[in-house]
Coordinates of C-alpha atoms in Angstrom, one line a residue:
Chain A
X10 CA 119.8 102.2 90.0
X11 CA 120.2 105.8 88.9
X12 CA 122.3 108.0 88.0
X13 CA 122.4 111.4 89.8
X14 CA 124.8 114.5 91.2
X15 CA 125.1 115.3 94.5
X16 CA 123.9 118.6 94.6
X17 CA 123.5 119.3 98.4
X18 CA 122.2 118.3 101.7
X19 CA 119.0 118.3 103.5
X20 CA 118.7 118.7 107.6
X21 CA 116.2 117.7 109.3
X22 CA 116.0 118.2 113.3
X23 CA 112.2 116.7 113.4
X24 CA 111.9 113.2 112.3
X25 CA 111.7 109.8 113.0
X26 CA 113.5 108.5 115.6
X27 CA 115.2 105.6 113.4
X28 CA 116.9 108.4 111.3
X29 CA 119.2 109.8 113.9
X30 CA 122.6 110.8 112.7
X31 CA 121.8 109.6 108.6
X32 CA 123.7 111.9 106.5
X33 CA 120.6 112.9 104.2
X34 CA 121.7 114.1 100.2
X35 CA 119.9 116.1 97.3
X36 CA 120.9 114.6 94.7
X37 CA 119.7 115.4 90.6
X38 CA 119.0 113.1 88.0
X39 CA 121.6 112.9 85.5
X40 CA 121.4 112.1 81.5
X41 CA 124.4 109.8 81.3
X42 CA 125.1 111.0 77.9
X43 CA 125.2 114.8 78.7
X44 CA 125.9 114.2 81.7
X45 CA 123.5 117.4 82.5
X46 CA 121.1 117.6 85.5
X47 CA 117.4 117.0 84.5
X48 CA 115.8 119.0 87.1
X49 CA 114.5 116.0 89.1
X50 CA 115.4 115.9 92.6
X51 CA 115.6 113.4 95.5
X52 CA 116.3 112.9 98.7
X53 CA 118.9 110.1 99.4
X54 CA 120.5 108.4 102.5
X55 CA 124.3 108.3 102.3
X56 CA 125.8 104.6 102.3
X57 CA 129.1 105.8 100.7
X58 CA 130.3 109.3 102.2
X59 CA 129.7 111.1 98.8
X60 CA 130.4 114.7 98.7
X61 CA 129.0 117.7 96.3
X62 CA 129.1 117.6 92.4
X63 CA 130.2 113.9 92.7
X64 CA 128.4 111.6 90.3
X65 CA 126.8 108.8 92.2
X66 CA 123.8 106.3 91.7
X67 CA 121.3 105.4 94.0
X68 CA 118.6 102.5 94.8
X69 CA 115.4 102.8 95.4
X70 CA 112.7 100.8 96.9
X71 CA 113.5 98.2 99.4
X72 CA 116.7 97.9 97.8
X73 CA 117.9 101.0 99.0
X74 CA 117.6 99.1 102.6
X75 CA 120.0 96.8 101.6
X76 CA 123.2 98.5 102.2
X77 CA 125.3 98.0 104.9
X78 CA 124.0 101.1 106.9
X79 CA 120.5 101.2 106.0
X80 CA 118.9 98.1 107.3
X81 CA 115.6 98.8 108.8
X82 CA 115.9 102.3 108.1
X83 CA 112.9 104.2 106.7
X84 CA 114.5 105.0 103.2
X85 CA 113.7 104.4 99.7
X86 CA 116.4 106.1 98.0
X87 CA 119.9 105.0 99.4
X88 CA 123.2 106.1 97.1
X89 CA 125.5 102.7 97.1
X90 CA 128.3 103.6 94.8
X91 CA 130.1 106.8 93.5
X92 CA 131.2 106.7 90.0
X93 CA 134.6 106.3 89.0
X94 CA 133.7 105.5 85.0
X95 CA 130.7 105.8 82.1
X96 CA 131.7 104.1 79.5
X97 CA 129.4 103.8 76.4
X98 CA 129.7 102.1 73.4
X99 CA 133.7 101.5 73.9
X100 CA 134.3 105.3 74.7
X101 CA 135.1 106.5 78.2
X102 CA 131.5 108.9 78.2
X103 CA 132.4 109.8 82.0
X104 CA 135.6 109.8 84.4
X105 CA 136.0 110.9 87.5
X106 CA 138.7 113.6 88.4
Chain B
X2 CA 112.8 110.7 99.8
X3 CA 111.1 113.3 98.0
X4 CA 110.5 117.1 99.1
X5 CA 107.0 118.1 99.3
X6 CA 105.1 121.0 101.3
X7 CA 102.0 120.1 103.5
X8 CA 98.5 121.7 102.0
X9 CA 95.9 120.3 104.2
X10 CA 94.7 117.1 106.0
X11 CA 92.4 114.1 104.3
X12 CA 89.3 113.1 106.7
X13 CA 87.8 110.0 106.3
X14 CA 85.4 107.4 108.6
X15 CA 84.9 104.2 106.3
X16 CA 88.4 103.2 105.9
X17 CA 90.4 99.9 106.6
X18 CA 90.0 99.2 110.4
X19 CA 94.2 99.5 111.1
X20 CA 94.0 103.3 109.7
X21 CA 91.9 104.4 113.2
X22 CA 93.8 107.7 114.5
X23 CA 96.2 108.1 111.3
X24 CA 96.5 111.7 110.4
X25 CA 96.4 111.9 106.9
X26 CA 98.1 115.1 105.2
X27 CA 97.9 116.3 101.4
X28 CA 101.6 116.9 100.2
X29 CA 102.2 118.9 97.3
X30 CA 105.8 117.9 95.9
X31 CA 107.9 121.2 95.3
X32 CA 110.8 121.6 93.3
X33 CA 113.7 122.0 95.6
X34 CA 115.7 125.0 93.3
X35 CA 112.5 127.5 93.1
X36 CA 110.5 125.4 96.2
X37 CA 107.1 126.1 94.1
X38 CA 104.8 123.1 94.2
X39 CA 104.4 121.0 91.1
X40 CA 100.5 120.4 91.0
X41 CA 101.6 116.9 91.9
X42 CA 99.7 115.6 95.1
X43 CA 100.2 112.7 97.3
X44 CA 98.4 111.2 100.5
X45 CA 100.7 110.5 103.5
X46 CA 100.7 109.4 106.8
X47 CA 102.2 111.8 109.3
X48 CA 104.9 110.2 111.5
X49 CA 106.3 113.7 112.3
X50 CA 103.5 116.3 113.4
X51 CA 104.2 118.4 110.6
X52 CA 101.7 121.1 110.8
X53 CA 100.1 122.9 107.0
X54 CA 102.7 124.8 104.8
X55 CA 105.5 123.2 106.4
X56 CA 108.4 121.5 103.9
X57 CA 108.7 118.0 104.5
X58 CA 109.9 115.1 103.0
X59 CA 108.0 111.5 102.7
X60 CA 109.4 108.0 102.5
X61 CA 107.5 106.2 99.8
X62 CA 107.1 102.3 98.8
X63 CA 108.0 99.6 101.7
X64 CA 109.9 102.1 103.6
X65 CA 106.7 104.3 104.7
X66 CA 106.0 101.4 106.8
X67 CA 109.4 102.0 109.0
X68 CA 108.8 104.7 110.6
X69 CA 108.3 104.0 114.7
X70 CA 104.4 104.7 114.1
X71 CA 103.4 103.0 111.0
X72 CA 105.0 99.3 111.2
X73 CA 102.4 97.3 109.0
X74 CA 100.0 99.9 108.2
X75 CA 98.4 100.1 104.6
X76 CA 100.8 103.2 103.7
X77 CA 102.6 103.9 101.0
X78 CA 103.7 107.4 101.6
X79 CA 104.9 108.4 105.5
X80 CA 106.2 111.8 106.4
X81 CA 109.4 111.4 108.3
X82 CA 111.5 114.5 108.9
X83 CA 110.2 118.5 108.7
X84 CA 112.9 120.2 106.5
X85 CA 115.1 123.0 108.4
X86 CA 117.4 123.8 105.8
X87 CA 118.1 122.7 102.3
X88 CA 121.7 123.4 101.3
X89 CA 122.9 123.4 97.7
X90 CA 126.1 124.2 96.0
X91 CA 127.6 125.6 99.8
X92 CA 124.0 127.8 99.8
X93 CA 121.3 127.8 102.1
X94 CA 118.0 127.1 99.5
X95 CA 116.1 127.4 102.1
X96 CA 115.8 127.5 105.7
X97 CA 112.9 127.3 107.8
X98 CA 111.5 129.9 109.7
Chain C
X22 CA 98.3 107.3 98.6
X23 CA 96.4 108.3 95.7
X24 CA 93.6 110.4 95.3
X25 CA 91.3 108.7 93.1
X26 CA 87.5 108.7 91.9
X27 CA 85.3 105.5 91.1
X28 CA 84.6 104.9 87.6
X29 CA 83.2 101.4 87.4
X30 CA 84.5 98.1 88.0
X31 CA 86.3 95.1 86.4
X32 CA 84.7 91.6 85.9
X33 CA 87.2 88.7 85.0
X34 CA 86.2 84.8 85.2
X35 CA 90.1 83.5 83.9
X36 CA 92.4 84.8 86.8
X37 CA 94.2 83.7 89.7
X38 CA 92.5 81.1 91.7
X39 CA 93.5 84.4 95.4
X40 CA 91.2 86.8 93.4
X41 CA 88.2 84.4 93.5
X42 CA 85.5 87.1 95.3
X43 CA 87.4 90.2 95.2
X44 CA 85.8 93.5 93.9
X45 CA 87.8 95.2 91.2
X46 CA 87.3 98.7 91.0
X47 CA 88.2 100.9 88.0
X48 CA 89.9 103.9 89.4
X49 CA 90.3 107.4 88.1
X50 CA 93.1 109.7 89.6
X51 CA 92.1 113.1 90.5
X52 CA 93.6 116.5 91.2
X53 CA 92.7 117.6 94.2
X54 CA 92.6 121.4 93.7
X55 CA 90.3 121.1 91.0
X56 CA 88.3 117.3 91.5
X57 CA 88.7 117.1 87.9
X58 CA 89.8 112.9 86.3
X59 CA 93.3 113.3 84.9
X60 CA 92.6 110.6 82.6
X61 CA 95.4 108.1 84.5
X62 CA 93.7 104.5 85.1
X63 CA 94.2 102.3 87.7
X64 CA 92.2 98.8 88.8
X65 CA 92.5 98.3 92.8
X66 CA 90.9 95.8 94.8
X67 CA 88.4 97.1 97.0
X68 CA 89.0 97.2 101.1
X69 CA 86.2 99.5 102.0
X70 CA 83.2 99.0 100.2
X71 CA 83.3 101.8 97.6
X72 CA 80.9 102.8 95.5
X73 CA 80.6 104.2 91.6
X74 CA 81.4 108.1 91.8
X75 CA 83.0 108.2 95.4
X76 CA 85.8 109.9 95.8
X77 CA 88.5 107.7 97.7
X78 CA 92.6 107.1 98.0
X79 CA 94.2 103.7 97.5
X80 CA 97.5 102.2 98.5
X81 CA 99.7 100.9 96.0
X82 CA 102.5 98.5 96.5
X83 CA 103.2 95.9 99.4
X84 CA 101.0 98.3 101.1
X85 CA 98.0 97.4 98.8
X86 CA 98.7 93.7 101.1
X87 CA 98.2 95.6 104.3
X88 CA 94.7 95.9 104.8
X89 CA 92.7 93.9 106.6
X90 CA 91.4 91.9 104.1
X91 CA 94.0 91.7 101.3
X92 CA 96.8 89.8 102.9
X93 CA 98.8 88.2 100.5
X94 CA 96.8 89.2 97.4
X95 CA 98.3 89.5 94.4
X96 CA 97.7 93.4 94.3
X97 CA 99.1 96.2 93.8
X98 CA 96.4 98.8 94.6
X99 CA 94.0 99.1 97.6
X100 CA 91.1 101.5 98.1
X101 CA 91.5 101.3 102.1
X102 CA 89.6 104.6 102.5
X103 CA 86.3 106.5 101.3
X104 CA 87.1 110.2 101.1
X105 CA 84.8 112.3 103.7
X106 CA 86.6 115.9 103.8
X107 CA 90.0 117.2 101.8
X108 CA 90.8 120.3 103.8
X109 CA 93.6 122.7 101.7
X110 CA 95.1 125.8 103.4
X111 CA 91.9 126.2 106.1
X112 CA 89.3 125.5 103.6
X113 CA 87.3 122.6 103.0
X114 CA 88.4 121.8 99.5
X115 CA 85.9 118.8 98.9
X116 CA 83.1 117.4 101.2
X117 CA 81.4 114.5 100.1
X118 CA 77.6 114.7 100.1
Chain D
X1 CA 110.1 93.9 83.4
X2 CA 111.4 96.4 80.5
X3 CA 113.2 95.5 77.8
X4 CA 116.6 97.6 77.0
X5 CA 119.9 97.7 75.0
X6 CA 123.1 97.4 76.8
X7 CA 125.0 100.5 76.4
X8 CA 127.8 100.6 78.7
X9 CA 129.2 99.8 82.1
X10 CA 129.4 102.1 84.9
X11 CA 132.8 101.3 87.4
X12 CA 133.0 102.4 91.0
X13 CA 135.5 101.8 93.3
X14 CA 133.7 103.6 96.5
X15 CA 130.6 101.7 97.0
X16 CA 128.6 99.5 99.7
X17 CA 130.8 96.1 100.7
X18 CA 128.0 94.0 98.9
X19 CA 128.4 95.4 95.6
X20 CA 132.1 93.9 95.0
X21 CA 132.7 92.2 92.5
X22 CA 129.0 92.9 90.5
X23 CA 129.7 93.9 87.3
X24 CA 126.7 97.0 86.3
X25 CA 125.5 97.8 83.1
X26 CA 123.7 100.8 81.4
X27 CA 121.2 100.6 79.9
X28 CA 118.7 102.4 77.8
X29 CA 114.9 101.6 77.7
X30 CA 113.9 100.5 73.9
X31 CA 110.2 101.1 72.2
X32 CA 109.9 97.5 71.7
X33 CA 108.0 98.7 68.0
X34 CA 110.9 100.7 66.3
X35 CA 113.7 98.9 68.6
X36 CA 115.0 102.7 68.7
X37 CA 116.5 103.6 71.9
X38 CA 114.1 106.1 74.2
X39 CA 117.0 108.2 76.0
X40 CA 115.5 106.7 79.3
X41 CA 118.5 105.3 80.9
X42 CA 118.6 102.7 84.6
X43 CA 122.3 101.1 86.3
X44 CA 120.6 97.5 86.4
X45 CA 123.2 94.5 88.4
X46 CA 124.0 91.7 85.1
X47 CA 122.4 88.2 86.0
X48 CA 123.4 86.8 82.7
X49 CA 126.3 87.9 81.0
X50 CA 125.3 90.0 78.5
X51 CA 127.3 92.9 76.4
X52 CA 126.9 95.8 74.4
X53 CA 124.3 96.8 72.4
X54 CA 122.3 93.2 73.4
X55 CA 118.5 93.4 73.7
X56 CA 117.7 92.2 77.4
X57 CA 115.1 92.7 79.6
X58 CA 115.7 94.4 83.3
X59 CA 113.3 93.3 86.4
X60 CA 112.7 96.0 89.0
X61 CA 111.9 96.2 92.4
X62 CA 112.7 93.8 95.2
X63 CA 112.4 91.5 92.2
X64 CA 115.9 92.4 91.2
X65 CA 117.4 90.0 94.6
X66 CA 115.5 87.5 93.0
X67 CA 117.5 86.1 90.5
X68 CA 120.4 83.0 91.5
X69 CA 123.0 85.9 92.0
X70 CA 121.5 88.7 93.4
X71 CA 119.9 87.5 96.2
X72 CA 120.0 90.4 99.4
X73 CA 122.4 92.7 97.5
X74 CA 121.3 96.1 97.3
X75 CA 119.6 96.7 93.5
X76 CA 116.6 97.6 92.3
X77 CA 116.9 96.3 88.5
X78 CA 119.2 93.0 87.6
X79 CA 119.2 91.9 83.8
X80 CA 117.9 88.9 83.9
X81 CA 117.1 87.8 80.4
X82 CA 119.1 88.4 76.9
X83 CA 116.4 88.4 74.3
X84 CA 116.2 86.3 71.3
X85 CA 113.0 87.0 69.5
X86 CA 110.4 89.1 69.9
X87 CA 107.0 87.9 68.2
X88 CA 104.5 90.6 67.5
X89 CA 100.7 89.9 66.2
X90 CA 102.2 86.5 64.5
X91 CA 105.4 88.4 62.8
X92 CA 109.3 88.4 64.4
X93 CA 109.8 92.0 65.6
X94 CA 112.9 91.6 66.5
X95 CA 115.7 88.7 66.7
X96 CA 118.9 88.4 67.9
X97 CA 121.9 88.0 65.2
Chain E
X4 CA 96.9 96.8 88.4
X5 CA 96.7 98.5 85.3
X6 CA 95.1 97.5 82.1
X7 CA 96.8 96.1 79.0
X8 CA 96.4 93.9 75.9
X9 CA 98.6 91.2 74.9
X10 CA 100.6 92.1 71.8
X11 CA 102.8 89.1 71.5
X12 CA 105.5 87.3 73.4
X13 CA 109.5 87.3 74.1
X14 CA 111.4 84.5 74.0
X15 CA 115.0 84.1 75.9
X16 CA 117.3 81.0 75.9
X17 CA 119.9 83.0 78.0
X18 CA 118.3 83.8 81.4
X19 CA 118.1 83.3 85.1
X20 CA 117.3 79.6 85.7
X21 CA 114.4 80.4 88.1
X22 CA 112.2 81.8 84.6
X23 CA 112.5 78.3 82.4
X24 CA 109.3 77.2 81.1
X25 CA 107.9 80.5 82.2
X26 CA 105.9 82.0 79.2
X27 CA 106.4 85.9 78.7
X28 CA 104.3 88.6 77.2
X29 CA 104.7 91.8 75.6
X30 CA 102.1 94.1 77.3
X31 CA 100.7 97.4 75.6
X32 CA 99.5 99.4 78.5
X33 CA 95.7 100.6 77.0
X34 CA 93.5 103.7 78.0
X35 CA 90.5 101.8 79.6
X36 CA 88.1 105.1 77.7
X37 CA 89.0 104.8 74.5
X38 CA 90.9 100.7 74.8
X39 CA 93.4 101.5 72.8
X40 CA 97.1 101.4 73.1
X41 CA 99.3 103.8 74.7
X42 CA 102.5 103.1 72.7
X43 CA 103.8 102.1 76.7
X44 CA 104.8 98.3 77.1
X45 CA 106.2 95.8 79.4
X46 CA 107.0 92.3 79.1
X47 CA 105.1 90.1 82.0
X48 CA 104.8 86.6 83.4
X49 CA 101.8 84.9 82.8
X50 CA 99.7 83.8 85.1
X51 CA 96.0 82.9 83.8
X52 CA 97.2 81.3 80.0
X53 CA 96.4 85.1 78.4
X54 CA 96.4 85.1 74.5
X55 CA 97.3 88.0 71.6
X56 CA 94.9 90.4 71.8
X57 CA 92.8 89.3 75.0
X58 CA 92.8 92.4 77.2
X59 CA 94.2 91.9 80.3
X60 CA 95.6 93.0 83.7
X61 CA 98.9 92.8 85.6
X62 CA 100.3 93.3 89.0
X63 CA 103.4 95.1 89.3
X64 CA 106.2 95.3 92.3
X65 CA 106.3 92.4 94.8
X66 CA 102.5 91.8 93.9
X67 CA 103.6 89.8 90.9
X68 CA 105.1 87.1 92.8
X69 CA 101.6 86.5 94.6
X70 CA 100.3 84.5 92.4
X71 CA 100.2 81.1 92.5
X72 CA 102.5 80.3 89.8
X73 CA 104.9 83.0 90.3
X74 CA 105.9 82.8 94.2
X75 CA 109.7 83.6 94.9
X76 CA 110.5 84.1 90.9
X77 CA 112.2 87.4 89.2
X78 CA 109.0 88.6 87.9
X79 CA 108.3 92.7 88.6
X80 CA 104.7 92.2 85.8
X81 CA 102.4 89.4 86.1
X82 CA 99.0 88.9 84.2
X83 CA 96.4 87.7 87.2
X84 CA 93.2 88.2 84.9
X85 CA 92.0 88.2 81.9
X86 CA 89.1 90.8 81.2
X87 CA 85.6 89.6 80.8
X88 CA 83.7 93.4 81.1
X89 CA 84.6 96.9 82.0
X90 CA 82.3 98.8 83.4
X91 CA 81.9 102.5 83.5
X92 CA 79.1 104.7 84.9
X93 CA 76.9 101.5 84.5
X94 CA 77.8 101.3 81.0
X95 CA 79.6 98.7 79.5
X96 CA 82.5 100.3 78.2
X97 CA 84.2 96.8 77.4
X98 CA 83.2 93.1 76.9
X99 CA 85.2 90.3 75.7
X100 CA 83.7 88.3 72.5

C-alpha cells in the first residue's frame, strides 16, 4: 500500500454504470519521512470516509477490490485505512491531530 | 485511477478476434495541479464515449475489465468516467466546459 | 496498452513446458508523437502474427491471458493488435505502409 | 518480489473491517549491492513476524492474498520472507546477524 | 516479461510455508542492446532450473503463478525461460554459449 494525502475530489457525471454514487479522491503521494507531497497524483475510491489533508494509504490492483465497498467495482486504487501513526525507527515520525 | 486527457483514437484490423468494435483512444496522462500532459501515453478502451481533448480518467490492471462493456476483454487500460470538475484544497482545478 | 515497435524475437529451448510453440517477440516502446524507441524493453508473446519493424500495442497483466490464444499462459505481455492508423488531434499521426 | 528493510509500522484505527487486527509495516526498498536504503518506501501487510531494520522481501500484486494469512484481505504487498543470506557471484552479500 | 540475468540467490528460513523448497533468485533486470545490467533487481521463483549468469526471463503479476510449478504460491517474479538467442533486426544480438 501507499502512502498519500487527500488532496481533493474528482466528479464525474459520465461513467460507468457500476460507479454510481463512489465517492472518488485525488490523493498525492507522500514521502513518509517528510511527510511532503511528491507531485504524483491518483485517483482513489473511498472505502473509509477520508476527508482533505488527511494522511491515508491506498491499494492498488485487484486488491483495491477487496474492501468492503468495492467488490466488483472497476477500481484499481481503493484508500482502506487513514493514518493514525508513522512510527520509524522507535520515533513517532507521524501523528494524527 | 489516473487523470489523463484524450489525444486521438488507435485504428487497427489484424488484432485479437474479441477486440471487433473496441474504440481505442490515445490518453495523454496530465498532471492534475497545472493539467499539462506528461509526454506519457497510454492505449485504452473507451467505456465512456469520451470524445478528443476531453479529461478523463482510466482504470488500469484487472479493473479495466469491470467496466459493463469490457468484461473479459484483452485490456489493461479502460476509460470509465469523463472528468467535470477536479476540486482541490476547497478549489475548483478545473471544471469542464 | 502499450505502444510498442518490433525489434526481433526471443528463442529459448529450457522453459516452461505452456510456452512450448509460442512466438516471443522483443518489443520496443515508442512515443507516439515522435515514433521514436525510448530504449524500454519488453518480451510479449505474440497474439496477432507481428512482424519485425511493425508498429503494434500489447496488453500487459491478466489481460496479456485474455486473448484468444493465450489463456492461461504464463505471460505478462500480449501483442493483440498490429497498429494500422494513430490519429492525434485530427491528424494522422502514423499510418503504417 | 523486492527485497526491503523494515522501518516502521504505520497504525490506523479508521480502516476497512478486514484489515483488523493486521499488523503493517514500512518499509523501504534496498539496492540489494550496497544494502543502502533507496528512499522508495511501500505499507506491505507482515506474513512472518518480522521487526525493525530486518532485511525481508515484499510480494506484490494479487500475490500479496497468497500467503497462509492474507488470503482475500485487501493488500497489494505482504512480507513474506525475512532474509538470511544473500549469495552474490559465489560471495555472501549480505547475512542476517 | 522482461529480460534479466541471474546474479545469485536468497535464502530465507523464516517465511510463508507455501515457499519451502522453493529456490529463489536475485534478478538484475539487463538492457537487451547493450546486455548489461541496469543496477534494477528483483528476487524471483524459479521455474526452468536457471543458473548465475544464464540470461533469463521472468513473468511478473498473476502471470508468475502460471507456471507449472508455481500455481496458487506467493510469487509476484517467476523465471519461465532461459535465453537461448536474441534477435534484433535479423541480427543476433545475443546467443547463449
Amino acid at each position: 500500500m501507499i502512502l498519500a494525502r487527500v488532496k481533493g475530489t474528482v466528479v464525474s457525471s459520465q461513467k460507468t454504470a457500476k460507479m454510481e454514487g463512489i465517492k472518488l479522491l485525488l490523493l498525492e503521494k507522500i514521502d513518509p519521512v517528510t511527510m511532503q507531497g511528491k507531485n504524483d497524483f491518483v485517483v482513489a475510491m473511498d472505502g473509509v470516509g477520508a476527508g482533505i489533508d488527511e494522511v491515508v494509504f491506498y491499494v492498488s490492483g485487484s486488491g483495491a477490490r477487496m474492501a468492503e465497498t468495492t467488490k466488483n467495482l472497476p477500481t484499481d486504487a481503493t484508500v482502506t485505512a487513514i493514518v493514525d501513526i508513522i512510527e520509524q525507527n522507535g520515533n513517532i515520525a507521524y501523528q494524527k491531530n
